[in-house]
Amino acid sequence: MPPGNDDHDGPPAGTPGNGGERARLDEPAPEPSASGKIATAAALGEDRRGITGAAKDALDAGVSKLGSGIETLGEGVSRLGELSHIPVVGSGVVKLGEGITHVGESLHELPRVARTRRGRLLIRSVIVGFVLVAAWIVVIVGLQLHGNDTPDFRPDAEHILVDLSRGAIDEVYEQASPRFQEMVRKEPFIDEMNDLVHTVGKFREITSVNDTLVTTGPSGRTGRVSLTVAYEKATCKVLVSLHNDQGRWKLLGIGIELPAELKISQAQREERVKACKDPMDVKHCDVHQAADAILRKLDGGRAGEVWDEATPVFQQQEPKAKFIQLQLEHLAALGGYRRIIAVTEAKLAIGGASSTFDALAEFDKASGARTVFAFYRRSKADPWRLRSFKVVLPMPRAADDGGRADLGSGSGATPPAGPPAPAALPAPASGPSHLAPRDAGAR
């Protein structure tokens, strides 16, 4: 085939061959377009790395400057300590300056440490440790503050003191804690508070709150507040205890420390609680009148009327039928009622709401049977109502027939026979005795 014929020298155009492949491989690859996604992402990455690096550099420079400033401050404090004329103060200030200088040097070297891998790991560990410690401290402080959240007891205490001063002692007792009502009976509490109001006068104001304490125990939360209270006659220290019952703070106890000039003697207190000037004067002593009227109703067989006129407390203690039966038994044993012959005790509460009357009554078959009354009234204008009643039967004494017992003796009863007289001893025989006397040799 003649040379120069292009149609037969190599593979046709477009057919792969060694020369064609070599030529294509030698050609440079086309460059990607500048507007593509790959170039955009690379440019953004380079920008972010540039921004991050600039931020780090700026942060490092700021920390270094801060460390240098603190170091300079420490050196200045150290010089100030050296210039001090007081040795103790000067040495302390020098040590403080050295410490500040050390902190400044540490901060100044911190950016250099952060450039190594181990340094970065160390700094991250320190930061995590500081964060954990700070979080733990915050949690502990929060729990302590929440646990020691002491409420303000002043309004509750002031409300209780105002009610006691205006005479609403019954309401204060009813609104008190159930624990207080279990420990303290209502009548003694009313008497003590009336005596207190009579001693210190009316409540004026709470001048100061001295101390407040809240505790949690098996019975729930209890609180105590110490106050300085101004009354009409004196300024006293008052301690009020409260119990959190069903979400409300209720009275658990109260104590008042009286000043020395207000303390009263026992004689003055007895004079204050005396029911009448002369308890035996039935015309002018209303307690004596009430007791005499009850005894005469019982003597007339009207025990049911006495039970109906008594207080609800008395009616709850004993059923009506049992009370009537018991009084009939007493009437049969004692006989008819005559009069009160002596008064052992007649006391009136300070507020005048309750009284006690202890007396000896004369009956047909007993000349001195003890009778004890307790009365109650809401106000001085109301009549006395029976709150409790007790009759003490005398001990029986032997009768003349020797086998029968008597429940008592009336004013004209024959006294019982005494024990028989002992038999007379025979007279000693005359002559010398063969027995030595008991005091022989005592002369």
Coordinates of C-alpha atoms in Angstrom, one line a residue:
M1 CA 0.0 0.0 0.0
P2 CA 1.6 3.3 -0.9
P3 CA 2.7 5.5 1.9
G4 CA 0.9 8.7 2.2
N5 CA -2.5 7.2 1.9
D6 CA -4.3 8.5 5.0
D7 CA -7.2 6.2 4.6
H8 CA -5.1 3.2 5.4
D9 CA -2.2 4.5 7.7
G10 CA -4.1 4.3 11.0
P11 CA -7.5 3.8 12.5
P12 CA -10.3 5.8 11.2
A13 CA -11.2 9.1 12.9
G14 CA -13.1 8.5 16.1
T15 CA -11.8 5.0 16.6
P16 CA -9.7 4.5 19.8
G17 CA -6.1 3.8 19.3
N18 CA -2.8 4.2 21.2
G19 CA -1.8 7.4 19.6
G20 CA -5.2 9.0 20.1
E21 CA -5.4 7.9 23.8
R22 CA -1.9 9.3 24.4
A23 CA -2.9 12.6 22.8
R24 CA -6.0 12.9 25.0
L25 CA -4.2 12.1 28.2
D26 CA -1.6 14.7 27.5
E27 CA -4.2 17.4 27.1
P28 CA -4.8 19.4 30.3
A29 CA -8.1 18.7 32.2
P30 CA -10.7 21.4 32.0
E31 CA -10.8 23.7 35.1
P32 CA -14.1 23.8 37.1
S33 CA -16.2 26.8 36.8
A34 CA -15.7 29.4 39.5
S35 CA -19.4 29.6 40.1
G36 CA -19.8 25.9 41.1
K37 CA -20.8 24.5 44.5
I38 CA -17.4 23.1 45.3
A39 CA -15.6 26.4 44.9
T40 CA -18.3 28.1 47.0
A41 CA -18.0 25.6 49.9
A42 CA -14.2 25.9 49.8
A43 CA -14.3 29.7 49.9
L44 CA -16.8 29.6 52.9
G45 CA -14.6 27.2 54.7
E46 CA -11.6 29.4 54.2
D47 CA -13.6 32.4 55.4
R48 CA -14.8 30.6 58.5
R49 CA -11.4 29.4 59.3
G50 CA -10.1 32.9 58.9
I51 CA -12.8 34.3 61.2
T52 CA -12.3 31.7 63.8
G53 CA -8.6 32.2 63.8
A54 CA -9.0 36.0 64.0
A55 CA -11.4 35.5 67.0
K56 CA -8.9 33.2 68.7
D57 CA -6.1 35.6 68.1
A58 CA -8.2 38.5 69.5
L59 CA -9.2 36.4 72.5
D60 CA -5.6 35.3 73.1
A61 CA -4.5 38.9 72.9
G62 CA -7.3 40.0 75.3
V63 CA -6.4 37.3 77.8
S64 CA -2.7 38.2 77.6
K65 CA -3.5 41.9 78.2
L66 CA -5.7 40.9 81.1
G67 CA -2.9 38.8 82.6
S68 CA -0.5 41.7 82.1
G69 CA -2.9 44.1 83.8
I70 CA -3.4 41.8 86.7
E71 CA 0.3 41.3 87.0
T72 CA 0.9 45.0 87.0
L73 CA -1.8 45.4 89.7
G74 CA -0.1 42.8 91.8
E75 CA 3.2 44.5 91.6
G76 CA 1.6 47.8 92.6
V77 CA -0.1 46.2 95.6
S78 CA 3.2 44.7 96.6
R79 CA 4.9 48.1 96.5
L80 CA 2.1 49.5 98.5
G81 CA 2.7 46.9 101.2
E82 CA 6.4 47.6 101.2
L83 CA 5.7 51.3 101.8
S84 CA 3.4 50.6 104.7
H85 CA 4.8 51.7 108.1
I86 CA 2.9 48.9 110.0
P87 CA 4.8 45.6 109.7
V88 CA 1.8 43.3 110.0
V89 CA -0.4 45.1 107.5
G90 CA 2.6 45.7 105.1
S91 CA 3.5 42.0 105.1
G92 CA -0.1 41.0 104.4
V93 CA -0.4 43.5 101.6
V94 CA 2.8 42.2 100.1
K95 CA 1.6 38.6 100.1
L96 CA -1.7 39.8 98.5
G97 CA 0.2 41.6 95.8
E98 CA 2.4 38.5 95.1
G99 CA -0.7 36.4 94.8
I100 CA -2.3 38.8 92.3
T101 CA 1.0 38.9 90.4
H102 CA 1.0 35.1 90.2
V103 CA -2.5 35.0 88.9
G104 CA -1.6 37.6 86.2
E105 CA 1.4 35.6 85.1
S106 CA -0.8 32.5 84.8
L107 CA -3.3 34.3 82.7
H108 CA -0.6 35.8 80.5
E109 CA 0.8 32.4 79.7
L110 CA -2.6 30.8 79.1
P111 CA -2.8 31.6 75.3
R112 CA 0.5 29.9 74.7
V113 CA -0.6 26.8 76.5
A114 CA -3.8 26.7 74.5
R115 CA -1.9 26.4 71.2
T116 CA -0.8 22.8 72.0
R117 CA -3.1 19.8 71.9
R118 CA -2.4 18.9 75.5
G119 CA -2.8 22.5 76.6
R120 CA -6.3 22.7 74.9
L121 CA -7.3 19.4 76.6
L122 CA -6.1 20.7 80.0
I123 CA -8.0 24.0 79.6
R124 CA -11.1 22.2 78.6
S125 CA -10.9 20.0 81.6
V126 CA -10.3 22.9 83.9
I127 CA -13.3 24.7 82.4
V128 CA -15.6 21.7 82.8
G129 CA -14.4 21.3 86.4
F130 CA -15.1 24.9 87.2
V131 CA -18.6 24.6 85.6
L132 CA -19.4 21.5 87.6
V133 CA -18.2 22.9 90.9
A134 CA -20.1 26.2 90.2
A135 CA -23.3 24.2 89.3
W136 CA -23.0 22.1 92.5
I137 CA -22.5 25.2 94.6
V138 CA -25.6 26.9 93.0
V139 CA -27.7 23.7 93.7
I140 CA -26.6 23.5 97.3
V141 CA -27.2 27.2 98.0
G142 CA -30.6 27.0 96.3
L143 CA -31.6 24.0 98.4
Q144 CA -30.5 25.7 101.5
L145 CA -32.3 28.9 100.7
H146 CA -35.5 27.0 99.8
G147 CA -35.3 24.8 102.9
N148 CA -34.7 27.8 105.2
D149 CA -37.4 29.9 103.7
T150 CA -38.7 31.3 107.0
P151 CA -42.2 32.7 106.7
D152 CA -43.3 35.9 108.3
F153 CA -45.1 34.9 111.6
R154 CA -45.7 38.5 112.6
P155 CA -49.3 38.8 111.1
D156 CA -50.4 35.5 112.6
A157 CA -49.0 36.3 116.1
E158 CA -50.5 39.8 116.0
H159 CA -53.9 38.3 115.1
I160 CA -53.7 35.9 118.1
L161 CA -52.6 38.6 120.5
V162 CA -55.4 41.0 119.4
D163 CA -58.1 38.3 119.8
L164 CA -56.8 37.4 123.3
S165 CA -56.8 41.1 124.3
R166 CA -60.3 41.8 123.2
G167 CA -61.7 38.7 125.1
A168 CA -62.2 36.3 122.2
I169 CA -60.3 33.6 124.0
D170 CA -62.9 31.0 123.1
E171 CA -62.4 31.6 119.4
V172 CA -58.6 31.5 119.7
Y173 CA -58.8 28.0 121.4
E174 CA -61.2 26.7 118.8
Q175 CA -58.9 27.9 115.9
A176 CA -55.8 26.5 117.6
S177 CA -53.9 23.4 116.4
P178 CA -55.3 20.0 117.3
R179 CA -52.1 19.2 119.1
F180 CA -52.6 22.3 121.4
Q181 CA -56.2 21.2 122.1
E182 CA -55.0 17.7 123.1
M183 CA -52.5 19.1 125.6
V184 CA -54.4 22.1 127.1
R185 CA -58.0 22.0 128.4
K186 CA -60.2 24.9 127.3
E187 CA -61.3 26.1 130.8
P188 CA -57.8 26.5 132.3
F189 CA -56.6 28.2 129.1
I190 CA -59.5 30.8 129.3
D191 CA -58.8 31.4 133.0
E192 CA -55.0 31.9 132.4
M193 CA -55.5 34.3 129.5
N194 CA -58.1 36.3 131.4
D195 CA -55.7 36.6 134.3
L196 CA -53.0 37.7 131.8
V197 CA -55.1 40.4 130.2
H198 CA -56.0 41.6 133.7
T199 CA -52.3 41.8 134.6
V200 CA -50.7 43.4 131.5
G201 CA -53.7 45.3 130.1
K202 CA -54.8 45.7 126.5
F203 CA -52.5 44.8 123.6
R204 CA -51.0 47.8 121.7
E205 CA -48.4 46.7 119.2
I206 CA -45.5 44.4 118.4
T207 CA -42.4 46.6 118.7
S208 CA -39.9 44.1 117.3
V209 CA -39.4 40.5 116.1
N210 CA -36.4 39.1 117.9
D211 CA -36.0 35.6 116.5
T212 CA -37.8 33.2 114.1
L213 CA -37.3 29.4 113.9
V214 CA -38.9 26.8 111.7
T215 CA -38.4 23.0 112.2
T216 CA -39.8 19.9 110.6
G217 CA -40.5 16.8 112.7
P218 CA -42.8 13.8 112.8
S219 CA -45.9 16.0 113.4
G220 CA -45.1 18.3 110.5
R221 CA -43.7 21.8 110.4
T222 CA -43.6 23.9 113.5
G223 CA -42.5 27.5 113.9
R224 CA -41.6 29.8 116.8
V225 CA -41.3 33.5 116.9
S226 CA -39.9 35.7 119.7
L227 CA -41.5 39.1 120.0
T228 CA -41.3 42.2 122.1
V229 CA -44.9 43.4 122.7
A230 CA -46.1 46.6 124.1
Y231 CA -49.2 46.3 126.4
E232 CA -51.1 48.9 128.2
K233 CA -49.3 48.4 131.5
A234 CA -45.8 47.1 130.5
T235 CA -43.6 45.9 127.6
C236 CA -43.1 42.1 127.7
K237 CA -41.3 39.4 125.8
V238 CA -43.7 37.0 124.1
L239 CA -43.0 33.6 122.6
V240 CA -45.6 32.2 120.2
S241 CA -45.4 28.7 118.8
L242 CA -47.3 27.7 115.6
H243 CA -48.1 24.5 113.9
N244 CA -48.7 24.1 110.1
D245 CA -52.0 22.2 110.0
Q246 CA -53.6 21.7 106.5
G247 CA -51.6 24.6 105.1
R248 CA -52.4 27.0 107.8
W249 CA -50.3 28.2 110.8
K250 CA -52.3 27.6 114.0
L251 CA -51.5 28.3 117.6
L252 CA -49.4 25.6 119.3
G253 CA -48.4 27.5 122.5
I254 CA -47.9 30.9 124.0
G255 CA -45.7 32.2 126.8
I256 CA -45.3 35.7 128.2
E257 CA -42.4 36.8 130.4
L258 CA -43.7 39.4 132.9
P259 CA -41.4 42.2 134.1
A260 CA -40.5 42.3 137.8
E261 CA -42.8 45.3 138.5
L262 CA -45.9 43.4 137.3
K263 CA -45.5 40.2 139.2
I264 CA -48.3 39.8 141.8
S265 CA -48.2 37.8 145.0
Q266 CA -50.3 34.8 145.9
A267 CA -52.5 36.8 148.2
Q268 CA -53.2 39.3 145.5
R269 CA -54.1 36.5 143.1
E270 CA -56.4 34.8 145.6
E271 CA -58.1 38.1 146.2
R272 CA -58.5 38.6 142.4
V273 CA -60.3 35.2 141.9
K274 CA -62.5 35.4 145.0
A275 CA -66.1 34.8 143.9
C276 CA -67.8 36.8 146.7
K277 CA -66.8 38.9 149.6
D278 CA -68.8 36.6 151.9
P279 CA -69.5 33.2 150.3
M280 CA -72.0 32.3 153.0
D281 CA -74.2 35.4 152.3
V282 CA -76.8 33.7 150.1
K283 CA -78.4 37.1 149.3
H284 CA -75.4 38.7 147.8
C285 CA -73.3 35.7 146.5
D286 CA -74.8 34.6 143.2
V287 CA -72.7 31.4 143.1
H288 CA -74.1 30.4 146.5
Q289 CA -77.6 31.1 145.2
A290 CA -77.1 28.9 142.1
A291 CA -75.8 26.0 144.2
D292 CA -78.6 26.3 146.8
A293 CA -81.2 26.4 144.0
I294 CA -79.9 23.2 142.4
L295 CA -79.9 21.3 145.7
R296 CA -83.5 22.3 146.4
K297 CA -84.5 21.2 142.9
L298 CA -82.9 17.8 143.4
D299 CA -84.6 17.5 146.8
G300 CA -88.0 18.2 145.1
G301 CA -87.4 15.4 142.6
R302 CA -86.7 17.8 139.6
A303 CA -83.4 16.2 138.6
G304 CA -84.5 16.2 134.9
E305 CA -85.0 20.0 135.1
V306 CA -81.5 20.4 136.5
W307 CA -80.1 18.3 133.6
D308 CA -82.0 20.4 131.0
E309 CA -80.6 23.7 132.3
A310 CA -77.0 22.5 132.5
T311 CA -74.3 23.2 129.9
P312 CA -73.9 21.0 126.8
V313 CA -70.6 19.8 128.3
F314 CA -72.4 18.5 131.3
Q315 CA -75.1 16.8 129.2
Q316 CA -72.5 15.1 127.1
Q317 CA -70.7 13.6 130.1
E318 CA -73.8 11.8 131.5
P319 CA -77.1 10.8 130.0
K320 CA -80.3 12.3 131.5
A321 CA -81.8 9.0 132.6
K322 CA -78.6 7.9 134.5
F323 CA -78.3 11.4 136.1
I324 CA -81.9 11.2 137.4
Q325 CA -81.4 7.6 138.8
L326 CA -78.2 8.6 140.5
Q327 CA -79.8 11.6 142.2
L328 CA -82.7 9.5 143.5
E329 CA -80.2 7.1 145.1
H330 CA -78.4 10.1 146.7
L331 CA -81.8 11.4 148.0
A332 CA -82.6 8.0 149.5
A333 CA -79.2 7.8 151.2
L334 CA -78.9 11.4 152.5
G335 CA -82.5 12.3 153.0
G336 CA -83.9 15.8 152.4
Y337 CA -81.8 18.8 151.8
R338 CA -81.7 21.4 154.5
R339 CA -79.0 24.1 154.0
I340 CA -75.4 24.8 153.2
I341 CA -73.5 25.0 156.5
A342 CA -70.0 25.9 155.3
V343 CA -68.2 27.0 152.2
T344 CA -64.7 25.6 151.6
E345 CA -63.9 27.4 148.3
A346 CA -65.6 29.9 146.0
K347 CA -63.5 31.0 143.1
L348 CA -64.3 33.0 140.1
A349 CA -62.3 33.2 136.8
I350 CA -60.7 36.5 135.9
G351 CA -63.1 37.1 133.0
G352 CA -66.1 36.0 135.1
A353 CA -67.0 33.2 132.7
S354 CA -66.5 30.2 135.1
S355 CA -66.6 29.6 138.8
T356 CA -66.2 26.8 141.3
F357 CA -68.1 26.3 144.6
D358 CA -67.1 23.7 147.2
A359 CA -69.3 23.5 150.3
L360 CA -70.7 21.3 153.0
A361 CA -74.4 20.7 152.9
E362 CA -76.7 19.5 155.7
F363 CA -79.2 16.7 154.9
D364 CA -81.7 14.8 157.1
K365 CA -79.4 11.8 157.4
A366 CA -76.0 13.5 157.0
S367 CA -74.9 16.7 158.8
G368 CA -71.9 17.4 156.5
A369 CA -71.9 16.0 153.0
R370 CA -69.4 17.6 150.6
T371 CA -70.9 19.1 147.4
V372 CA -68.8 20.4 144.6
F373 CA -70.2 22.6 141.8
A374 CA -68.7 24.1 138.6
F375 CA -70.6 26.8 136.7
Y376 CA -70.3 28.5 133.4
R377 CA -71.8 31.6 131.7
R378 CA -71.0 33.5 128.6
S379 CA -71.4 36.9 130.1
K380 CA -72.0 38.5 133.5
A381 CA -75.6 39.2 132.5
D382 CA -76.4 35.4 131.9
P383 CA -77.3 33.1 134.7
W384 CA -74.9 30.4 136.0
R385 CA -75.3 27.0 134.3
L386 CA -74.1 23.8 135.8
R387 CA -71.0 22.4 134.2
S388 CA -70.1 19.7 136.7
F389 CA -71.6 18.4 140.0
K390 CA -70.4 15.9 142.6
V391 CA -71.7 14.8 146.0
V392 CA -69.4 12.9 148.4
L393 CA -71.4 10.4 150.5
P394 CA -70.2 10.1 154.1
M395 CA -68.8 6.8 155.3
P396 CA -71.4 4.5 157.0
R397 CA -71.2 4.0 160.8
A398 CA -72.2 1.0 162.9
A399 CA -75.8 0.9 164.2
D400 CA -76.9 -0.2 167.6
D401 CA -78.0 -3.7 166.5
G402 CA -74.4 -4.5 165.5
G403 CA -75.1 -5.8 162.1
R404 CA -76.7 -2.9 160.1
A405 CA -74.9 0.2 158.8
D406 CA -76.2 3.7 158.6
L407 CA -75.3 6.2 155.8
G408 CA -75.1 9.1 158.2
S409 CA -76.5 10.7 161.2
G410 CA -78.9 13.5 161.4
S411 CA -78.9 16.4 163.9
G412 CA -81.0 14.3 166.4
A413 CA -79.6 10.9 165.7
T414 CA -78.5 8.7 168.6
P415 CA -74.7 8.3 168.5
P416 CA -73.7 4.7 167.9
A417 CA -72.5 2.6 170.8
G418 CA -68.8 2.3 171.3
P419 CA -66.8 -0.8 171.6
P420 CA -67.4 -2.9 174.8
A421 CA -65.2 -2.0 177.8
P422 CA -62.4 -4.4 178.5
A423 CA -62.9 -6.8 181.5
A424 CA -61.4 -5.7 184.8
L425 CA -58.2 -7.5 185.7
P426 CA -58.2 -9.3 189.1
A427 CA -56.4 -7.6 191.9
P428 CA -52.9 -9.1 192.6
A429 CA -52.7 -11.4 195.5
S430 CA -51.1 -10.3 198.7
G431 CA -47.7 -11.6 199.6
P432 CA -44.3 -11.6 197.9
S433 CA -44.2 -12.1 194.2
H434 CA -42.0 -14.8 192.7
L435 CA -41.6 -12.7 189.5
A436 CA -38.9 -10.2 189.2
P437 CA -40.1 -6.7 188.2
R438 CA -39.4 -5.6 184.6
D439 CA -37.4 -2.6 185.9
A440 CA -35.4 -4.6 188.4
G441 CA -31.9 -3.3 188.8
A442 CA -32.8 0.0 187.2
R443 CA -32.5 1.8 190.5

